[in-house]
Short mmCIF file of C-alpha atoms and ligand atoms in Angstrom, two decimals:
data_model
loop_
_atom_site.label_atom_id
_atom_site.label_comp_id
_atom_site.label_asym_id
_atom_site.label_seq_id
_atom_site.Cartn_x
_atom_site.Cartn_y
_atom_site.Cartn_z
CA UNK N 264 201.72 180.04 197.32
CA UNK N 265 199.97 182.43 199.81
CA UNK N 266 198.43 185.87 198.67
CA UNK N 267 199.14 189.12 200.11
CA UNK N 268 196.99 191.94 199.38
CA UNK N 269 198.67 195.45 200.10
CA UNK N 270 196.38 198.68 200.03
CA UNK N 271 198.61 201.73 199.45
CA UNK N 272 197.64 205.41 200.38
CA UNK N 273 199.92 208.74 199.64
CA UNK N 274 201.77 207.81 203.12
CA UNK N 275 204.38 205.00 200.90
CA UNK N 276 205.24 207.83 198.53
CA UNK N 277 205.92 210.81 201.47
CA UNK N 278 209.71 209.74 202.02
CA UNK N 279 210.28 209.46 197.68
CA UNK N 280 209.32 213.71 198.23
CA UNK N 281 205.45 213.47 197.01
CA UNK N 282 202.91 215.39 199.21
CA UNK N 283 200.06 213.88 200.80
CA UNK N 284 196.75 215.17 200.85
CA UNK N 285 195.33 215.37 204.47
CA UNK N 286 198.91 215.81 206.46
CA UNK N 287 200.07 219.21 207.40
CA UNK N 288 200.58 220.84 204.49
CA UNK N 289 199.00 218.51 202.03
CA UNK N 290 197.78 219.14 198.71
CA UNK N 291 194.56 219.96 200.07
CA UNK N 292 195.78 222.54 202.15
CA UNK N 293 197.60 224.72 198.99
CA UNK N 294 194.44 223.44 196.42
CA UNK N 295 190.89 223.21 196.67
CA UNK N 296 189.45 219.66 195.44
CA UNK N 297 186.72 221.56 194.14
CA UNK N 298 189.30 223.80 192.00
CA UNK N 299 191.03 220.84 190.72
CA UNK N 300 189.47 218.01 191.13
CA UNK N 301 185.96 217.23 190.20
CA UNK N 302 184.54 216.96 186.78
CA UNK N 303 182.76 220.33 187.53
CA UNK N 304 186.30 221.78 188.02
CA UNK N 305 187.51 220.67 184.47
CA UNK N 306 184.27 222.28 183.30
CA UNK N 307 184.89 225.66 184.62
CA UNK N 308 188.61 225.87 184.33
CA UNK N 309 190.50 222.99 181.95
CA UNK N 310 193.78 225.37 182.45
CA UNK N 311 193.65 225.01 185.99
CA UNK N 312 192.77 221.50 186.19
CA UNK N 313 195.40 220.28 183.59
CA UNK N 314 198.34 222.74 185.65
CA UNK N 315 197.54 220.64 188.59
CA UNK N 316 198.22 217.89 186.98
CA UNK N 317 201.77 218.99 185.05
CA UNK N 318 202.83 219.85 188.01
CA UNK N 319 201.97 216.98 189.81
CA UNK N 320 203.51 215.18 187.01
CA UNK N 321 207.07 216.98 186.33
CA UNK N 322 207.34 216.20 190.02
CA UNK N 323 207.00 212.62 189.64
CA UNK N 324 209.66 212.36 187.50
CA UNK N 325 211.98 213.97 190.01
CA UNK N 326 211.53 211.27 192.20
CA UNK N 327 212.50 207.85 192.73
CA UNK N 328 210.79 204.74 194.68
CA UNK N 329 211.57 204.30 198.26
CA UNK N 330 212.72 201.24 200.99
CA UNK N 331 208.74 201.33 201.17
CA UNK N 332 207.97 200.80 197.96
CA UNK N 333 211.28 198.06 197.37
CA UNK N 334 210.41 195.81 200.19
CA UNK N 335 207.09 195.29 198.78
CA UNK N 336 209.41 193.84 195.99
CA UNK N 337 210.65 191.51 198.08
CA UNK N 338 207.59 189.87 199.48
CA UNK N 339 206.76 188.19 195.79
CA UNK N 340 209.84 185.93 196.74
CA UNK N 341 207.37 183.86 199.10
CA UNK N 342 203.97 185.11 198.00
CA UNK N 343 202.01 185.90 195.84
CA UNK N 344 201.20 190.13 196.34
CA UNK N 345 198.99 191.97 194.78
CA UNK N 346 199.18 195.72 195.09
CA UNK N 347 196.06 197.43 195.11
CA UNK N 348 197.02 201.11 195.30
CA UNK N 349 195.26 204.88 195.85
CA UNK N 350 198.25 206.51 194.45
CA UNK N 351 198.56 207.81 191.18
CA UNK N 352 202.43 207.55 190.56
CA UNK N 353 204.11 204.42 189.56
CA UNK N 354 206.72 204.00 192.57
CA UNK N 355 205.44 200.84 192.86
CA UNK N 356 206.20 199.66 189.27
CA UNK N 357 209.38 201.67 189.20
CA UNK N 358 210.44 199.42 192.62
CA UNK N 359 209.85 196.52 190.12
CA UNK N 360 206.04 195.40 191.44
CA UNK N 361 204.43 193.22 189.35
CA UNK N 362 200.63 193.23 190.39
CA UNK N 363 199.76 196.69 191.11
CA UNK N 364 195.97 197.88 190.50
CA UNK N 365 195.61 201.89 190.84
CA UNK N 366 192.36 202.46 192.04
CA UNK N 367 191.93 206.14 191.17
CA UNK N 368 194.00 206.59 188.07
CA UNK N 369 197.67 207.01 186.63
CA UNK N 370 199.33 210.05 186.56
CA UNK N 371 201.24 209.33 183.37
CA UNK N 372 198.15 208.44 182.07
CA UNK N 373 195.64 210.19 179.65
CA UNK N 374 192.48 209.89 177.86
CA UNK N 375 189.85 210.53 175.68
CA UNK N 376 186.58 212.60 177.43
CA UNK N 377 184.46 211.67 174.04
CA UNK N 378 185.09 207.90 174.42
CA UNK N 379 186.80 206.73 178.00
CA UNK N 380 188.25 203.59 176.75
CA UNK N 381 190.50 205.40 174.61
CA UNK N 382 193.20 205.85 177.15
CA UNK N 383 197.18 206.38 176.57
CA UNK N 384 200.51 207.06 178.46
CA UNK N 385 201.54 210.65 178.04
CA UNK N 386 205.09 211.71 176.59
CA UNK N 387 207.02 213.66 179.65
CA UNK N 388 204.38 215.69 182.15
CA UNK N 389 202.62 218.13 180.41
CA UNK N 390 199.33 218.06 179.19
CA UNK N 391 197.63 220.75 177.05
CA UNK N 392 194.41 222.44 176.36
CA UNK N 393 194.38 221.15 172.15
CA UNK N 394 196.19 218.09 172.88
CA UNK N 395 193.30 215.38 170.76
CA UNK N 396 192.08 211.99 171.33
CA UNK N 397 192.26 210.00 167.61
CA UNK N 398 188.53 211.02 167.53
CA UNK N 399 189.25 214.18 167.54
CA UNK N 400 188.10 215.28 171.41
CA UNK N 401 190.49 216.86 174.00
CA UNK N 402 192.51 214.49 176.36
CA UNK N 403 192.32 215.11 180.60
CA UNK N 404 194.41 213.29 183.40
CA UNK N 405 193.34 209.41 183.54
CA UNK N 406 192.45 210.15 187.07
CA UNK N 407 188.48 209.42 189.53
CA UNK N 408 187.89 212.94 190.30
CA UNK N 409 185.81 213.19 193.30
CA UNK N 410 182.54 212.58 192.62
CA UNK N 411 183.17 209.57 189.84
CA UNK N 412 183.31 206.29 190.16
CA UNK N 413 185.65 204.00 191.14
CA UNK N 414 185.44 201.95 187.93
CA UNK N 415 187.80 199.07 189.94
CA UNK N 416 186.48 198.77 192.95
CA UNK N 417 184.73 195.26 192.62
CA UNK N 418 187.70 193.39 191.56
CA UNK N 419 189.69 194.99 194.34
CA UNK N 420 187.26 193.65 196.58
CA UNK N 421 187.36 190.12 195.36
CA UNK N 422 191.27 190.52 195.38
CA UNK N 423 190.63 192.13 199.40
CA UNK N 424 188.08 188.68 200.34
CA UNK N 425 190.22 186.50 198.78
CA UNK N 426 193.96 187.92 201.05
CA UNK N 427 195.27 185.45 203.11
CA UNK N 428 197.32 188.73 204.51
CA UNK N 429 196.28 192.37 204.56
CA UNK N 430 198.57 194.84 204.68
CA UNK N 431 197.27 198.76 204.26
CA UNK N 432 200.26 201.18 204.39
CA UNK N 433 199.94 205.32 204.50
CA UNK N 434 196.27 205.98 203.77
CA UNK N 435 194.28 208.30 205.77
CA UNK N 436 191.36 205.77 205.45
CA UNK N 437 189.01 208.05 204.43
CA UNK N 438 188.37 207.75 200.80
CA UNK N 439 185.04 205.55 200.19
CA UNK N 440 184.81 203.46 198.36
CA UNK N 441 188.85 202.20 198.97
CA UNK N 442 189.18 203.06 202.57
CA UNK N 443 186.26 200.04 202.51
CA UNK N 444 188.34 197.55 201.12
CA UNK N 445 189.82 196.06 204.64
CA UNK N 446 186.68 195.14 205.74
CA UNK N 447 185.75 192.78 202.68
CA UNK N 448 189.06 190.76 204.14
CA UNK N 449 187.84 187.40 205.76
CA UNK N 450 187.30 187.42 209.31
CA UNK N 451 190.03 185.85 211.27
CA UNK N 452 192.32 187.42 208.72
CA UNK N 453 195.55 189.03 209.76
CA UNK N 454 195.41 192.59 208.72
CA UNK N 455 198.71 195.09 208.97
CA UNK N 456 198.72 198.76 209.24
CA UNK N 457 201.87 201.02 208.78
CA UNK N 458 201.58 204.77 209.52
CA UNK N 459 203.17 206.95 211.49
CA UNK N 460 199.53 208.13 212.43
CA UNK N 461 197.80 204.69 212.68
CA UNK N 462 195.02 204.15 215.14
CA UNK N 463 193.16 200.85 215.93
CA UNK N 464 190.27 199.84 214.04
CA UNK N 465 187.57 198.57 216.29
CA UNK N 466 185.95 196.10 213.68
CA UNK N 467 189.07 194.66 211.99
CA UNK N 468 190.16 191.68 214.25
CA UNK N 469 194.16 190.36 214.17
CA UNK N 470 195.24 194.26 213.66
CA UNK N 471 199.11 194.79 214.43
CA UNK N 472 199.89 198.21 214.05
CA UNK N 473 203.43 200.19 212.90
CA UNK N 474 202.95 202.87 213.70
CA UNK N 475 206.30 204.48 211.67
CA UNK N 476 206.89 205.75 208.35
CA UNK N 477 206.47 203.18 205.62
CA UNK N 478 211.00 203.32 204.81
CA UNK N 479 211.14 202.10 208.16
CA UNK N 480 208.26 200.40 209.10
CA UNK N 481 207.30 197.97 205.40
CA UNK N 482 211.15 196.60 205.88
CA UNK N 483 210.27 195.61 209.52
CA UNK N 484 207.35 194.28 208.55
CA UNK N 485 208.58 192.14 205.09
CA UNK N 486 211.36 190.63 207.19
CA UNK N 487 208.81 189.65 209.73
CA UNK N 488 206.81 187.99 207.00
CA UNK N 489 209.37 186.62 205.02
CA UNK N 490 210.68 184.71 208.18
CA UNK N 491 213.77 186.75 208.60
CA UNK N 492 213.86 187.47 211.95
N1 LIG P 663 205.09 206.55 205.59
C1 LIG P 663 203.79 206.01 205.79
N2 LIG P 663 202.63 207.09 205.90
C2 LIG P 663 202.81 208.02 206.05
C3 LIG P 663 204.03 208.50 205.97
C4 LIG P 663 205.47 207.77 206.17
N3 LIG P 663 206.18 208.63 205.64
N4 LIG P 663 204.02 210.32 206.01
C5 LIG P 663 202.06 210.10 206.21
N5 LIG P 663 201.66 209.03 206.29
C6 LIG P 663 200.14 209.00 206.64
C7 LIG P 663 199.19 209.61 207.32
O1 LIG P 663 199.77 209.55 208.76
C8 LIG P 663 198.06 209.39 206.54
O2 LIG P 663 197.70 208.71 207.13
O3 LIG P 663 199.57 208.63 205.22
C9 LIG P 663 198.06 209.21 205.61
C10 LIG P 663 198.00 210.08 204.01
O4 LIG P 663 196.93 210.12 203.83
P1 LIG P 663 195.96 210.71 202.85
O5 LIG P 663 196.59 212.03 202.54
O6 LIG P 663 194.86 211.37 202.87
O7 LIG P 663 196.00 209.93 201.70
P2 LIG P 663 194.84 208.89 201.01
O8 LIG P 663 194.56 208.22 202.33
O9 LIG P 663 196.35 207.92 200.04
O10 LIG P 663 194.10 209.83 200.62
C11 LIG P 663 193.16 209.14 199.69
O11 LIG P 663 192.12 210.92 198.41
O12 LIG P 663 192.72 212.76 198.08
C12 LIG P 663 191.93 211.16 197.32
O13 LIG P 663 192.70 210.21 195.19
C13 LIG P 663 193.04 210.98 196.77
O14 LIG P 663 193.79 208.51 196.38
C14 LIG P 663 193.74 209.97 197.25
C15 LIG P 663 192.66 209.44 198.21
#
């Protein structure tokens, strides 16, 4: 079976009703990264950071996967599909995708501040001050904050380098190391980009752009790859 690796970003969940980060009106216009998404922020004002992720977790419980997420599941009929997502939502899993790697963590999980191997699935949407791990330390969101290492980047780079087809959906490709994964694909590998703001990438050969939303562009691309058109 041919291997398709799909790198997704906030844009694939936009039509589900989750804000992206850098579009106009996006999350980083409403919150300062240094207030809510760094370890220093957590150190300075835990409540502000908890509130930010609690709101996002609450929102996640109100939304559903869209046609973009669902089309990627269809691809599994003919290909081994590995999704590498920068998103912390669980919409790929809820759509039914089988292999999903979360590069930047998972909103529904929390972990110990004392022992990072202690990761738990949170019941409900609210993480509070005083919620402790089994060793008695405060739980924090299971999120890779700015300035923190991305623990899964090496396995992700290996997957990218092994891809027969590489698809990028709904990411501004602003944040490294995730944005660099596209440069791990073998020369000659077909690369597809689905994003209404997509631009040519001068160093990527064999690039095809679907300059449209994920809800429209991904089903089209999937049909093409399944040979349905
Ligand atoms: N369909 C597809 N793409 C869309 C849609 C849509 N309906 N709406 C917006 N987009 C595209 C935008 O054009 C943009 O290229 O989604 C992209 C969103 O970019 P960002 O907001 O920068 O999100 P992302 O690339 O996922 O951010 C990367 O930055 O803040 C951190 O950790 C956070 O994982 C995140 C990382």
